[in-house]
């Protein structure tokens, strides 16, 4: 499955690669042949990058799940920060069920998303009003990112693991916890959107199957 709103990107690159390849066969030009190899490689990369695999989110009203695939780079100040590398799936998912209270887009820079100063980067802040309090999901642009896509509108109801948007190319997603939650992951952990638990309600003990 491909990510929402990615079809036009992939189709454009596919047609361009096809046109260059046909032109290289007709003309026999070596330069066009090399260009065709490059465009086909880019097309294959884009299909791979915009992949959107199925995910299964376990039902847990006391858990907070990762909003992004990637590596946990910070767990301080009641917030879990996940850095998405170029090879990670870039579709983001709701960490908890609730109602979208607000969505705010802020302009900014494009420094590396793993840098501590990246809080000045371009970002989209989505606040989910859950039964445990507000959960803030911040999608932060990185060096290569030029567009953060939201699939939501204010007032929408979401469930844990539901797709909420994507960031094109390398970037970062921060999730701020409600006050009655405690972080259950650590720096360096590899997490998956909608599947990896990153926090739980204080005192909650999840049953093991």
PDB file of C-alpha atoms in Angstrom:
ATOM      1  CA  UNK A   1       0.000   0.000   0.000  1.00  0.00           C
ATOM      2  CA  UNK A   2       1.177   3.528  -0.798  1.00  0.00           C
ATOM      3  CA  UNK A   3       0.842   6.568   1.442  1.00  0.00           C
ATOM      4  CA  UNK A   4      -2.054   8.935   0.867  1.00  0.00           C
ATOM      5  CA  UNK A   5      -1.304  11.850  -1.512  1.00  0.00           C
ATOM      6  CA  UNK A   6       1.828  10.139  -2.862  1.00  0.00           C
ATOM      7  CA  UNK A   7       0.347   8.823  -6.130  1.00  0.00           C
ATOM      8  CA  UNK A   8       0.962  12.013  -8.111  1.00  0.00           C
ATOM      9  CA  UNK A   9       4.631  12.104  -7.080  1.00  0.00           C
ATOM     10  CA  UNK A  10       5.177   8.478  -8.049  1.00  0.00           C
ATOM     11  CA  UNK A  11       3.180   8.740 -11.294  1.00  0.00           C
ATOM     12  CA  UNK A  12       5.140  11.817 -12.425  1.00  0.00           C
ATOM     13  CA  UNK A  13       8.476  10.131 -11.761  1.00  0.00           C
ATOM     14  CA  UNK A  14       7.282   6.922 -13.434  1.00  0.00           C
ATOM     15  CA  UNK A  15       6.201   8.708 -16.635  1.00  0.00           C
ATOM     16  CA  UNK A  16       9.419  10.724 -16.692  1.00  0.00           C
ATOM     17  CA  UNK A  17      11.541   7.589 -16.288  1.00  0.00           C
ATOM     18  CA  UNK A  18       9.556   5.847 -19.027  1.00  0.00           C
ATOM     19  CA  UNK A  19       9.942   8.793 -21.412  1.00  0.00           C
ATOM     20  CA  UNK A  20      13.698   9.013 -20.842  1.00  0.00           C
ATOM     21  CA  UNK A  21      14.094   5.249 -21.291  1.00  0.00           C
ATOM     22  CA  UNK A  22      12.168   5.274 -24.594  1.00  0.00           C
ATOM     23  CA  UNK A  23      14.201   8.262 -25.781  1.00  0.00           C
ATOM     24  CA  UNK A  24      17.451   6.477 -24.946  1.00  0.00           C
ATOM     25  CA  UNK A  25      16.435   3.449 -27.048  1.00  0.00           C
ATOM     26  CA  UNK A  26      15.339   5.610 -29.994  1.00  0.00           C
ATOM     27  CA  UNK A  27      18.391   7.873 -30.051  1.00  0.00           C
ATOM     28  CA  UNK A  28      20.992   5.438 -28.781  1.00  0.00           C
ATOM     29  CA  UNK A  29      22.647   8.269 -26.848  1.00  0.00           C
ATOM     30  CA  UNK A  30      24.807   7.049 -23.999  1.00  0.00           C
ATOM     31  CA  UNK A  31      23.973  10.098 -21.880  1.00  0.00           C
ATOM     32  CA  UNK A  32      20.243   9.349 -22.120  1.00  0.00           C
ATOM     33  CA  UNK A  33      20.879   5.717 -21.224  1.00  0.00           C
ATOM     34  CA  UNK A  34      22.633   6.756 -18.019  1.00  0.00           C
ATOM     35  CA  UNK A  35      19.861   9.258 -17.294  1.00  0.00           C
ATOM     36  CA  UNK A  36      17.265   6.505 -17.775  1.00  0.00           C
ATOM     37  CA  UNK A  37      19.078   4.324 -15.221  1.00  0.00           C
ATOM     38  CA  UNK A  38      19.062   7.219 -12.776  1.00  0.00           C
ATOM     39  CA  UNK A  39      15.376   8.071 -13.251  1.00  0.00           C
ATOM     40  CA  UNK A  40      14.291   4.436 -12.922  1.00  0.00           C
ATOM     41  CA  UNK A  41      16.332   4.209  -9.699  1.00  0.00           C
ATOM     42  CA  UNK A  42      14.622   7.335  -8.358  1.00  0.00           C
ATOM     43  CA  UNK A  43      11.211   5.923  -9.312  1.00  0.00           C
ATOM     44  CA  UNK A  44      11.908   2.656  -7.463  1.00  0.00           C
ATOM     45  CA  UNK A  45      13.153   4.623  -4.449  1.00  0.00           C
ATOM     46  CA  UNK A  46       9.982   6.730  -4.343  1.00  0.00           C
ATOM     47  CA  UNK A  47       7.736   3.657  -4.466  1.00  0.00           C
ATOM     48  CA  UNK A  48       9.747   2.196  -1.586  1.00  0.00           C
ATOM     49  CA  UNK A  49       9.835   5.461   0.380  1.00  0.00           C
ATOM     50  CA  UNK A  50       6.074   6.107   0.156  1.00  0.00           C
ATOM     51  CA  UNK A  51       5.195   2.595   1.312  1.00  0.00           C
ATOM     52  CA  UNK A  52       2.438   2.380   3.911  1.00  0.00           C
ATOM     53  CA  UNK A  53       2.365  -1.110   5.465  1.00  0.00           C
ATOM     54  CA  UNK A  54      -0.606  -2.347   7.462  1.00  0.00           C
ATOM     55  CA  UNK A  55      -0.236  -2.001  11.215  1.00  0.00           C
ATOM     56  CA  UNK A  56      -2.180  -3.581  14.072  1.00  0.00           C
ATOM     57  CA  UNK A  57      -2.626  -1.450  17.188  1.00  0.00           C
ATOM     58  CA  UNK A  58      -3.567  -3.366  20.321  1.00  0.00           C
ATOM     59  CA  UNK A  59      -6.557  -2.052  22.235  1.00  0.00           C
ATOM     60  CA  UNK A  60      -5.241  -0.306  25.343  1.00  0.00           C
ATOM     61  CA  UNK A  61      -6.942   2.730  26.893  1.00  0.00           C
ATOM     62  CA  UNK A  62      -4.035   3.195  29.304  1.00  0.00           C
ATOM     63  CA  UNK A  63      -1.218   3.154  26.724  1.00  0.00           C
ATOM     64  CA  UNK A  64       0.455   5.677  24.480  1.00  0.00           C
ATOM     65  CA  UNK A  65       1.870   4.340  21.218  1.00  0.00           C
ATOM     66  CA  UNK A  66       4.620   5.744  19.030  1.00  0.00           C
ATOM     67  CA  UNK A  67       3.425   8.201  16.397  1.00  0.00           C
ATOM     68  CA  UNK A  68       6.350   7.423  14.099  1.00  0.00           C
ATOM     69  CA  UNK A  69       8.767   4.742  12.973  1.00  0.00           C
ATOM     70  CA  UNK A  70      12.357   5.391  13.930  1.00  0.00           C
ATOM     71  CA  UNK A  71      14.781   5.739  16.807  1.00  0.00           C
ATOM     72  CA  UNK A  72      14.029   7.298  20.190  1.00  0.00           C
ATOM     73  CA  UNK A  73      16.483  10.185  20.638  1.00  0.00           C
ATOM     74  CA  UNK A  74      15.076  11.897  23.758  1.00  0.00           C
ATOM     75  CA  UNK A  75      12.721  10.996  26.626  1.00  0.00           C
ATOM     76  CA  UNK A  76      13.022  14.072  28.831  1.00  0.00           C
ATOM     77  CA  UNK A  77      10.513  16.643  30.121  1.00  0.00           C
ATOM     78  CA  UNK A  78       7.479  14.414  29.608  1.00  0.00           C
ATOM     79  CA  UNK A  79       8.136  14.047  25.919  1.00  0.00           C
ATOM     80  CA  UNK A  80       9.257  11.223  23.631  1.00  0.00           C
ATOM     81  CA  UNK A  81      11.160  12.284  20.507  1.00  0.00           C
ATOM     82  CA  UNK A  82      11.529   9.871  17.596  1.00  0.00           C
ATOM     83  CA  UNK A  83      13.892  10.540  14.703  1.00  0.00           C
ATOM     84  CA  UNK A  84      12.826   9.120  11.340  1.00  0.00           C
ATOM     85  CA  UNK A  85      15.679   8.292   9.017  1.00  0.00           C
ATOM     86  CA  UNK A  86      15.302   8.180   5.248  1.00  0.00           C
ATOM     87  CA  UNK A  87      14.706   4.397   5.308  1.00  0.00           C
ATOM     88  CA  UNK A  88      11.839   4.509   7.836  1.00  0.00           C
ATOM     89  CA  UNK A  89       8.134   4.469   6.970  1.00  0.00           C
ATOM     90  CA  UNK A  90       7.071   8.125   7.113  1.00  0.00           C
ATOM     91  CA  UNK A  91       3.330   7.754   7.712  1.00  0.00           C
ATOM     92  CA  UNK A  92       2.506   8.983  11.222  1.00  0.00           C
ATOM     93  CA  UNK A  93      -0.204   7.547  13.456  1.00  0.00           C
ATOM     94  CA  UNK A  94      -2.275   8.678  16.434  1.00  0.00           C
ATOM     95  CA  UNK A  95      -0.590   7.713  19.729  1.00  0.00           C
ATOM     96  CA  UNK A  96      -3.919   7.646  21.579  1.00  0.00           C
ATOM     97  CA  UNK A  97      -7.656   7.838  20.916  1.00  0.00           C
ATOM     98  CA  UNK A  98      -9.430  11.150  21.239  1.00  0.00           C
ATOM     99  CA  UNK A  99     -10.668  14.290  19.498  1.00  0.00           C
ATOM    100  CA  UNK A 100      -8.515  16.673  17.474  1.00  0.00           C
ATOM    101  CA  UNK A 101      -8.658  19.941  19.416  1.00  0.00           C
ATOM    102  CA  UNK A 102      -6.303  21.921  17.213  1.00  0.00           C
ATOM    103  CA  UNK A 103      -3.834  21.702  14.326  1.00  0.00           C
ATOM    104  CA  UNK A 104      -1.255  24.457  13.982  1.00  0.00           C
ATOM    105  CA  UNK A 105       1.421  24.827  11.329  1.00  0.00           C
ATOM    106  CA  UNK A 106       4.461  26.941  12.153  1.00  0.00           C
ATOM    107  CA  UNK A 107       7.071  28.089   9.671  1.00  0.00           C
ATOM    108  CA  UNK A 108      10.740  27.681  10.488  1.00  0.00           C
ATOM    109  CA  UNK A 109      14.095  26.389   9.351  1.00  0.00           C
ATOM    110  CA  UNK A 110      15.278  23.037   8.020  1.00  0.00           C
ATOM    111  CA  UNK A 111      18.272  22.058  10.147  1.00  0.00           C
ATOM    112  CA  UNK A 112      18.892  18.356  10.934  1.00  0.00           C
ATOM    113  CA  UNK A 113      15.879  17.018  12.880  1.00  0.00           C
ATOM    114  CA  UNK A 114      18.096  15.187  15.393  1.00  0.00           C
ATOM    115  CA  UNK A 115      19.748  18.482  16.382  1.00  0.00           C
ATOM    116  CA  UNK A 116      18.664  19.966  19.714  1.00  0.00           C
ATOM    117  CA  UNK A 117      17.968  23.282  17.947  1.00  0.00           C
ATOM    118  CA  UNK A 118      15.462  21.669  15.575  1.00  0.00           C
ATOM    119  CA  UNK A 119      12.626  22.950  17.774  1.00  0.00           C
ATOM    120  CA  UNK A 120      12.941  26.097  15.630  1.00  0.00           C
ATOM    121  CA  UNK A 121      12.244  24.114  12.455  1.00  0.00           C
ATOM    122  CA  UNK A 122       9.061  24.143  10.426  1.00  0.00           C
ATOM    123  CA  UNK A 123       6.499  21.991  12.219  1.00  0.00           C
ATOM    124  CA  UNK A 124       2.862  20.987  12.569  1.00  0.00           C
ATOM    125  CA  UNK A 125       1.455  20.670  16.095  1.00  0.00           C
ATOM    126  CA  UNK A 126      -1.626  18.486  16.557  1.00  0.00           C
ATOM    127  CA  UNK A 127      -3.340  18.358  19.950  1.00  0.00           C
ATOM    128  CA  UNK A 128      -5.447  15.291  20.709  1.00  0.00           C
ATOM    129  CA  UNK A 129      -7.952  15.692  23.521  1.00  0.00           C
ATOM    130  CA  UNK A 130      -8.014  12.240  25.164  1.00  0.00           C
ATOM    131  CA  UNK A 131      -9.754  10.849  28.240  1.00  0.00           C
ATOM    132  CA  UNK A 132      -6.440  11.276  30.097  1.00  0.00           C
ATOM    133  CA  UNK A 133      -5.801  14.853  28.994  1.00  0.00           C
ATOM    134  CA  UNK A 134      -4.213  16.553  26.022  1.00  0.00           C
ATOM    135  CA  UNK A 135      -1.562  14.729  23.978  1.00  0.00           C
ATOM    136  CA  UNK A 136       0.556  16.920  21.706  1.00  0.00           C
ATOM    137  CA  UNK A 137       1.997  15.430  18.515  1.00  0.00           C
ATOM    138  CA  UNK A 138       4.611  17.615  16.820  1.00  0.00           C
ATOM    139  CA  UNK A 139       5.776  16.745  13.303  1.00  0.00           C
ATOM    140  CA  UNK A 140       9.117  18.481  12.721  1.00  0.00           C
ATOM    141  CA  UNK A 141      10.690  19.100   9.328  1.00  0.00           C
ATOM    142  CA  UNK A 142      14.328  18.192   8.727  1.00  0.00           C
ATOM    143  CA  UNK A 143      17.000  19.014   6.162  1.00  0.00           C
ATOM    144  CA  UNK A 144      15.307  17.333   3.193  1.00  0.00           C
ATOM    145  CA  UNK A 145      11.707  17.917   4.184  1.00  0.00           C
ATOM    146  CA  UNK A 146       9.698  20.522   2.337  1.00  0.00           C
ATOM    147  CA  UNK A 147       6.182  19.459   3.233  1.00  0.00           C
ATOM    148  CA  UNK A 148       4.376  18.124   6.288  1.00  0.00           C
ATOM    149  CA  UNK A 149       1.030  16.572   5.334  1.00  0.00           C
ATOM    150  CA  UNK A 150      -1.862  16.271   7.798  1.00  0.00           C
ATOM    151  CA  UNK A 151      -4.763  13.908   7.137  1.00  0.00           C
ATOM    152  CA  UNK A 152      -6.895  15.494   9.868  1.00  0.00           C
ATOM    153  CA  UNK A 153      -9.144  18.448  10.587  1.00  0.00           C
ATOM    154  CA  UNK A 154     -10.072  20.052  13.883  1.00  0.00           C
ATOM    155  CA  UNK A 155     -12.965  18.204  15.493  1.00  0.00           C
ATOM    156  CA  UNK A 156     -12.103  14.811  13.975  1.00  0.00           C
ATOM    157  CA  UNK A 157     -12.271  11.742  16.209  1.00  0.00           C
ATOM    158  CA  UNK A 158      -9.248   9.446  16.027  1.00  0.00           C
ATOM    159  CA  UNK A 159      -8.371   6.067  17.483  1.00  0.00           C
ATOM    160  CA  UNK A 160      -4.972   4.765  18.512  1.00  0.00           C
ATOM    161  CA  UNK A 161      -2.937   3.785  15.473  1.00  0.00           C
ATOM    162  CA  UNK A 162      -5.041   5.746  12.974  1.00  0.00           C
ATOM    163  CA  UNK A 163      -3.057   7.472  10.220  1.00  0.00           C
ATOM    164  CA  UNK A 164      -2.785  11.181  10.951  1.00  0.00           C
ATOM    165  CA  UNK A 165      -0.322  12.382   8.305  1.00  0.00           C
ATOM    166  CA  UNK A 166       3.207  12.067   7.000  1.00  0.00           C
ATOM    167  CA  UNK A 167       6.442  14.002   6.693  1.00  0.00           C
ATOM    168  CA  UNK A 168       8.200  13.692   3.364  1.00  0.00           C
ATOM    169  CA  UNK A 169      11.786  12.468   3.796  1.00  0.00           C
ATOM    170  CA  UNK A 170      13.955  12.532   6.958  1.00  0.00           C
ATOM    171  CA  UNK A 171      12.376  14.192   9.982  1.00  0.00           C
ATOM    172  CA  UNK A 172      11.204  13.855  13.598  1.00  0.00           C
ATOM    173  CA  UNK A 173       8.014  13.431  15.621  1.00  0.00           C
ATOM    174  CA  UNK A 174       7.629  14.422  19.285  1.00  0.00           C
ATOM    175  CA  UNK A 175       4.808  13.202  21.539  1.00  0.00           C
ATOM    176  CA  UNK A 176       4.084  15.025  24.810  1.00  0.00           C
ATOM    177  CA  UNK A 177       2.542  12.875  27.534  1.00  0.00           C
ATOM    178  CA  UNK A 178      -0.453  13.613  29.808  1.00  0.00           C
ATOM    179  CA  UNK A 179       0.619  14.283  33.411  1.00  0.00           C
ATOM    180  CA  UNK A 180      -0.631  10.901  34.646  1.00  0.00           C
ATOM    181  CA  UNK A 181       1.506   8.923  32.177  1.00  0.00           C
ATOM    182  CA  UNK A 182       5.050   7.641  32.533  1.00  0.00           C
ATOM    183  CA  UNK A 183       7.543   6.922  29.760  1.00  0.00           C
ATOM    184  CA  UNK A 184       8.132   3.210  29.082  1.00  0.00           C
ATOM    185  CA  UNK A 185      10.827   3.441  26.390  1.00  0.00           C
ATOM    186  CA  UNK A 186      14.429   4.622  26.434  1.00  0.00           C
ATOM    187  CA  UNK A 187      16.855   6.478  24.211  1.00  0.00           C
ATOM    188  CA  UNK A 188      18.105   4.219  21.425  1.00  0.00           C
ATOM    189  CA  UNK A 189      14.937   2.082  21.193  1.00  0.00           C
ATOM    190  CA  UNK A 190      13.607   1.311  17.718  1.00  0.00           C
ATOM    191  CA  UNK A 191       9.878   1.995  17.589  1.00  0.00           C
ATOM    192  CA  UNK A 192       7.066   1.531  15.088  1.00  0.00           C
ATOM    193  CA  UNK A 193       4.072   3.829  14.619  1.00  0.00           C
ATOM    194  CA  UNK A 194       0.891   2.427  16.110  1.00  0.00           C
ATOM    195  CA  UNK A 195       2.604  -0.707  17.450  1.00  0.00           C
ATOM    196  CA  UNK A 196       5.337   0.249  19.948  1.00  0.00           C
ATOM    197  CA  UNK A 197       4.175   1.416  23.383  1.00  0.00           C
ATOM    198  CA  UNK A 198       6.153   4.485  24.473  1.00  0.00           C
ATOM    199  CA  UNK A 199       4.260   5.387  27.669  1.00  0.00           C
ATOM    200  CA  UNK A 200       1.576   4.070  30.002  1.00  0.00           C
ATOM    201  CA  UNK A 201      -0.715   5.371  32.697  1.00  0.00           C
ATOM    202  CA  UNK A 202       1.000   5.444  36.086  1.00  0.00           C
ATOM    203  CA  UNK A 203       0.234   2.296  38.059  1.00  0.00           C
ATOM    204  CA  UNK A 204      -1.045   0.439  34.988  1.00  0.00           C
ATOM    205  CA  UNK A 205       0.299  -3.067  34.469  1.00  0.00           C
ATOM    206  CA  UNK A 206      -0.353  -4.471  31.026  1.00  0.00           C
ATOM    207  CA  UNK A 207      -1.327  -8.126  30.991  1.00  0.00           C
ATOM    208  CA  UNK A 208       1.087 -10.399  29.180  1.00  0.00           C
ATOM    209  CA  UNK A 209      -0.371 -13.005  26.822  1.00  0.00           C
TER     210      UNK A 209
END
